Amino acid sequence: MVVSQRISLVTIGAFDLPTLRNFYQSLGWEESETSSDSYAVFKTAGVLLSLFPLEELAKDAGIEFQLSTESYRPITLAINLDHPEQVDSTIDKIREANGKILREPSDAFWGGRTAYFSDPENNLWEVAWNPTAVFDERGAMISF
């Protein structure tokens, strides 16, 4: 037996669930029917993105987190797009939603276009267009 090679759910431990939920809602992201007052699940093309109170996540995992809202998390999530101009328009929408723009859109040395932002709790996101990216019919990136 092998471990299934898939990522089906990404969970961000939230310091302030209502604020973080509101940010992703302001991007126009749709929540799934499994969301509740204490848990948010957003539909994406590839995986589900969930927001779960950090203290509950730590309890569930049986560990203790040493994080603060002032520091960046040691992981980057990415939104890969179909066209280079979408990087700029996506960053404009994120700016309108009060996302913190860390790096303005620019052409990348590898031939694409990229930018970075963080959400209200300093989770890092890259917004990118990669000319070699291949997406499936749902919009999930399957290779690059």
PDB file of C-alpha atoms in Angstrom:
ATOM      1  CA  MET A   1       0.000   0.000   0.000  1.00  0.00           C
ATOM      2  CA  VAL A   2       1.102   3.561  -0.690  1.00  0.00           C
ATOM      3  CA  VAL A   3      -0.158   6.795   0.820  1.00  0.00           C
ATOM      4  CA  SER A   4      -2.543   8.537  -1.595  1.00  0.00           C
ATOM      5  CA  GLN A   5      -0.680  11.341  -3.340  1.00  0.00           C
ATOM      6  CA  ARG A   6      -3.209  14.118  -2.914  1.00  0.00           C
ATOM      7  CA  ILE A   7      -3.978  17.217  -0.921  1.00  0.00           C
ATOM      8  CA  SER A   8      -7.698  17.552  -0.448  1.00  0.00           C
ATOM      9  CA  LEU A   9      -8.028  20.097   2.367  1.00  0.00           C
ATOM     10  CA  VAL A  10      -5.792  22.938   3.561  1.00  0.00           C
ATOM     11  CA  THR A  11      -6.654  24.327   6.998  1.00  0.00           C
ATOM     12  CA  ILE A  12      -5.437  27.684   8.272  1.00  0.00           C
ATOM     13  CA  GLY A  13      -5.466  28.016  12.050  1.00  0.00           C
ATOM     14  CA  ALA A  14      -7.238  31.325  12.678  1.00  0.00           C
ATOM     15  CA  PHE A  15      -6.504  33.664  15.564  1.00  0.00           C
ATOM     16  CA  ASP A  16      -9.742  35.566  14.805  1.00  0.00           C
ATOM     17  CA  LEU A  17     -12.065  33.408  12.693  1.00  0.00           C
ATOM     18  CA  PRO A  18     -14.716  36.090  11.928  1.00  0.00           C
ATOM     19  CA  THR A  19     -12.110  38.577  10.649  1.00  0.00           C
ATOM     20  CA  LEU A  20     -10.300  35.998   8.537  1.00  0.00           C
ATOM     21  CA  ARG A  21     -13.588  34.609   7.190  1.00  0.00           C
ATOM     22  CA  ASN A  22     -14.727  38.113   6.259  1.00  0.00           C
ATOM     23  CA  PHE A  23     -11.488  38.726   4.336  1.00  0.00           C
ATOM     24  CA  TYR A  24     -11.930  35.639   2.142  1.00  0.00           C
ATOM     25  CA  GLN A  25     -15.636  36.408   1.676  1.00  0.00           C
ATOM     26  CA  SER A  26     -14.667  39.922   0.525  1.00  0.00           C
ATOM     27  CA  LEU A  27     -12.565  38.318  -2.228  1.00  0.00           C
ATOM     28  CA  GLY A  28     -15.829  36.851  -3.505  1.00  0.00           C
ATOM     29  CA  TRP A  29     -14.992  33.299  -2.424  1.00  0.00           C
ATOM     30  CA  GLU A  30     -17.915  30.938  -1.931  1.00  0.00           C
ATOM     31  CA  GLU A  31     -18.260  28.943   1.287  1.00  0.00           C
ATOM     32  CA  SER A  32     -19.376  25.343   1.250  1.00  0.00           C
ATOM     33  CA  GLU A  33     -22.466  24.061   3.034  1.00  0.00           C
ATOM     34  CA  THR A  34     -20.207  22.493   5.705  1.00  0.00           C
ATOM     35  CA  SER A  35     -19.284  25.914   7.097  1.00  0.00           C
ATOM     36  CA  SER A  36     -20.643  26.824  10.520  1.00  0.00           C
ATOM     37  CA  ASP A  37     -20.229  29.578  13.105  1.00  0.00           C
ATOM     38  CA  SER A  38     -17.019  27.955  14.325  1.00  0.00           C
ATOM     39  CA  TYR A  39     -15.525  26.698  11.038  1.00  0.00           C
ATOM     40  CA  ALA A  40     -15.331  28.125   7.517  1.00  0.00           C
ATOM     41  CA  VAL A  41     -14.769  26.070   4.367  1.00  0.00           C
ATOM     42  CA  PHE A  42     -14.202  27.765   1.012  1.00  0.00           C
ATOM     43  CA  LYS A  43     -14.519  26.023  -2.339  1.00  0.00           C
ATOM     44  CA  THR A  44     -11.496  26.332  -4.625  1.00  0.00           C
ATOM     45  CA  ALA A  45     -10.614  24.693  -7.921  1.00  0.00           C
ATOM     46  CA  GLY A  46      -8.249  22.164  -6.392  1.00  0.00           C
ATOM     47  CA  VAL A  47      -8.732  21.714  -2.661  1.00  0.00           C
ATOM     48  CA  LEU A  48     -11.036  22.993   0.027  1.00  0.00           C
ATOM     49  CA  LEU A  49      -9.609  25.830   2.112  1.00  0.00           C
ATOM     50  CA  SER A  50     -10.774  25.744   5.703  1.00  0.00           C
ATOM     51  CA  LEU A  51     -10.416  28.229   8.543  1.00  0.00           C
ATOM     52  CA  PHE A  52     -10.467  26.763  12.028  1.00  0.00           C
ATOM     53  CA  PRO A  53      -9.772  28.502  15.357  1.00  0.00           C
ATOM     54  CA  LEU A  54      -6.069  28.054  16.126  1.00  0.00           C
ATOM     55  CA  GLU A  55      -6.629  26.864  19.695  1.00  0.00           C
ATOM     56  CA  GLU A  56      -9.086  24.213  18.464  1.00  0.00           C
ATOM     57  CA  LEU A  57      -6.657  23.099  15.750  1.00  0.00           C
ATOM     58  CA  ALA A  58      -3.874  22.743  18.328  1.00  0.00           C
ATOM     59  CA  LYS A  59      -6.150  20.766  20.634  1.00  0.00           C
ATOM     60  CA  ASP A  60      -7.265  18.526  17.775  1.00  0.00           C
ATOM     61  CA  ALA A  61      -3.646  17.835  16.746  1.00  0.00           C
ATOM     62  CA  GLY A  62      -2.491  17.398  20.342  1.00  0.00           C
ATOM     63  CA  ILE A  63       0.191  20.082  20.088  1.00  0.00           C
ATOM     64  CA  GLU A  64       0.931  23.617  21.252  1.00  0.00           C
ATOM     65  CA  PHE A  65       1.496  26.429  18.737  1.00  0.00           C
ATOM     66  CA  GLN A  66       4.035  29.185  19.350  1.00  0.00           C
ATOM     67  CA  LEU A  67       2.689  31.664  16.801  1.00  0.00           C
ATOM     68  CA  SER A  68       1.524  35.252  16.824  1.00  0.00           C
ATOM     69  CA  THR A  69      -0.397  37.391  14.361  1.00  0.00           C
ATOM     70  CA  GLU A  70       2.751  39.531  13.983  1.00  0.00           C
ATOM     71  CA  SER A  71       4.832  36.814  12.311  1.00  0.00           C
ATOM     72  CA  TYR A  72       4.491  35.194   8.919  1.00  0.00           C
ATOM     73  CA  ARG A  73       3.634  31.510   8.792  1.00  0.00           C
ATOM     74  CA  PRO A  74       6.275  29.218   7.271  1.00  0.00           C
ATOM     75  CA  ILE A  75       4.091  28.188   4.310  1.00  0.00           C
ATOM     76  CA  THR A  76       2.951  29.891   1.126  1.00  0.00           C
ATOM     77  CA  LEU A  77      -0.351  29.230  -0.615  1.00  0.00           C
ATOM     78  CA  ALA A  78      -0.765  30.119  -4.283  1.00  0.00           C
ATOM     79  CA  ILE A  79      -3.439  31.257  -6.696  1.00  0.00           C
ATOM     80  CA  ASN A  80      -2.288  30.357 -10.211  1.00  0.00           C
ATOM     81  CA  LEU A  81      -4.103  32.091 -13.041  1.00  0.00           C
ATOM     82  CA  ASP A  82      -4.723  31.608 -16.760  1.00  0.00           C
ATOM     83  CA  HIS A  83      -3.403  34.958 -18.074  1.00  0.00           C
ATOM     84  CA  PRO A  84      -0.651  37.373 -16.970  1.00  0.00           C
ATOM     85  CA  GLU A  85      -2.982  40.385 -16.698  1.00  0.00           C
ATOM     86  CA  GLN A  86      -5.077  38.450 -14.150  1.00  0.00           C
ATOM     87  CA  VAL A  87      -2.212  38.777 -11.651  1.00  0.00           C
ATOM     88  CA  ASP A  88      -2.650  42.561 -11.660  1.00  0.00           C
ATOM     89  CA  SER A  89      -6.461  42.514 -11.489  1.00  0.00           C
ATOM     90  CA  THR A  90      -6.384  39.897  -8.705  1.00  0.00           C
ATOM     91  CA  ILE A  91      -3.959  42.006  -6.660  1.00  0.00           C
ATOM     92  CA  ASP A  92      -6.267  45.020  -7.209  1.00  0.00           C
ATOM     93  CA  LYS A  93      -9.201  43.007  -5.758  1.00  0.00           C
ATOM     94  CA  ILE A  94      -7.067  41.837  -2.816  1.00  0.00           C
ATOM     95  CA  ARG A  95      -6.017  45.439  -2.152  1.00  0.00           C
ATOM     96  CA  GLU A  96      -9.718  46.473  -2.134  1.00  0.00           C
ATOM     97  CA  ALA A  97     -10.352  43.734   0.447  1.00  0.00           C
ATOM     98  CA  ASN A  98      -7.578  45.212   2.638  1.00  0.00           C
ATOM     99  CA  GLY A  99      -5.096  42.449   1.938  1.00  0.00           C
ATOM    100  CA  LYS A 100      -1.503  43.493   2.589  1.00  0.00           C
ATOM    101  CA  ILE A 101       0.390  43.627  -0.710  1.00  0.00           C
ATOM    102  CA  LEU A 102       3.914  42.395  -0.045  1.00  0.00           C
ATOM    103  CA  ARG A 103       5.221  42.450  -3.606  1.00  0.00           C
ATOM    104  CA  GLU A 104       3.515  44.242  -6.464  1.00  0.00           C
ATOM    105  CA  PRO A 105       2.923  42.328  -9.714  1.00  0.00           C
ATOM    106  CA  SER A 106       6.067  41.962 -11.781  1.00  0.00           C
ATOM    107  CA  ASP A 107       7.489  39.791 -14.511  1.00  0.00           C
ATOM    108  CA  ALA A 108       9.423  36.853 -13.060  1.00  0.00           C
ATOM    109  CA  PHE A 109      12.845  35.693 -14.180  1.00  0.00           C
ATOM    110  CA  TRP A 110      11.309  32.309 -15.085  1.00  0.00           C
ATOM    111  CA  GLY A 111       8.960  33.837 -17.659  1.00  0.00           C
ATOM    112  CA  GLY A 112       5.774  34.262 -15.639  1.00  0.00           C
ATOM    113  CA  ARG A 113       4.180  37.086 -13.688  1.00  0.00           C
ATOM    114  CA  THR A 114       3.933  37.041  -9.899  1.00  0.00           C
ATOM    115  CA  ALA A 115       2.966  39.035  -6.806  1.00  0.00           C
ATOM    116  CA  TYR A 116       2.614  38.329  -3.076  1.00  0.00           C
ATOM    117  CA  PHE A 117       0.108  39.334  -0.409  1.00  0.00           C
ATOM    118  CA  SER A 118      -0.817  38.353   3.112  1.00  0.00           C
ATOM    119  CA  ASP A 119      -4.243  38.001   4.663  1.00  0.00           C
ATOM    120  CA  PRO A 120      -5.162  39.722   7.961  1.00  0.00           C
ATOM    121  CA  GLU A 121      -3.265  37.064   9.955  1.00  0.00           C
ATOM    122  CA  ASN A 122      -0.095  37.179   7.817  1.00  0.00           C
ATOM    123  CA  ASN A 123      -0.678  33.951   5.893  1.00  0.00           C
ATOM    124  CA  LEU A 124       1.418  34.294   2.730  1.00  0.00           C
ATOM    125  CA  TRP A 125      -0.130  33.971  -0.709  1.00  0.00           C
ATOM    126  CA  GLU A 126       1.456  34.129  -4.142  1.00  0.00           C
ATOM    127  CA  VAL A 127      -0.611  35.198  -7.138  1.00  0.00           C
ATOM    128  CA  ALA A 128       1.014  33.919 -10.305  1.00  0.00           C
ATOM    129  CA  TRP A 129       0.719  33.258 -13.988  1.00  0.00           C
ATOM    130  CA  ASN A 130       3.003  30.523 -15.250  1.00  0.00           C
ATOM    131  CA  PRO A 131       3.111  30.157 -19.051  1.00  0.00           C
ATOM    132  CA  THR A 132       3.667  26.399 -18.750  1.00  0.00           C
ATOM    133  CA  ALA A 133       0.881  25.707 -16.226  1.00  0.00           C
ATOM    134  CA  VAL A 134      -1.723  23.119 -17.185  1.00  0.00           C
ATOM    135  CA  PHE A 135      -5.165  23.174 -15.547  1.00  0.00           C
ATOM    136  CA  ASP A 136      -7.869  20.525 -15.521  1.00  0.00           C
ATOM    137  CA  GLU A 137     -11.532  21.185 -16.348  1.00  0.00           C
ATOM    138  CA  ARG A 138     -12.193  22.363 -12.751  1.00  0.00           C
ATOM    139  CA  GLY A 139      -9.336  24.878 -12.869  1.00  0.00           C
ATOM    140  CA  ALA A 140      -6.992  22.854 -10.647  1.00  0.00           C
ATOM    141  CA  MET A 141      -3.351  23.074 -11.688  1.00  0.00           C
ATOM    142  CA  ILE A 142      -2.119  19.620 -12.658  1.00  0.00           C
ATOM    143  CA  SER A 143       1.394  20.455 -13.897  1.00  0.00           C
ATOM    144  CA  PHE A 144       3.770  23.268 -14.753  1.00  0.00           C
TER     145      PHE A 144
END
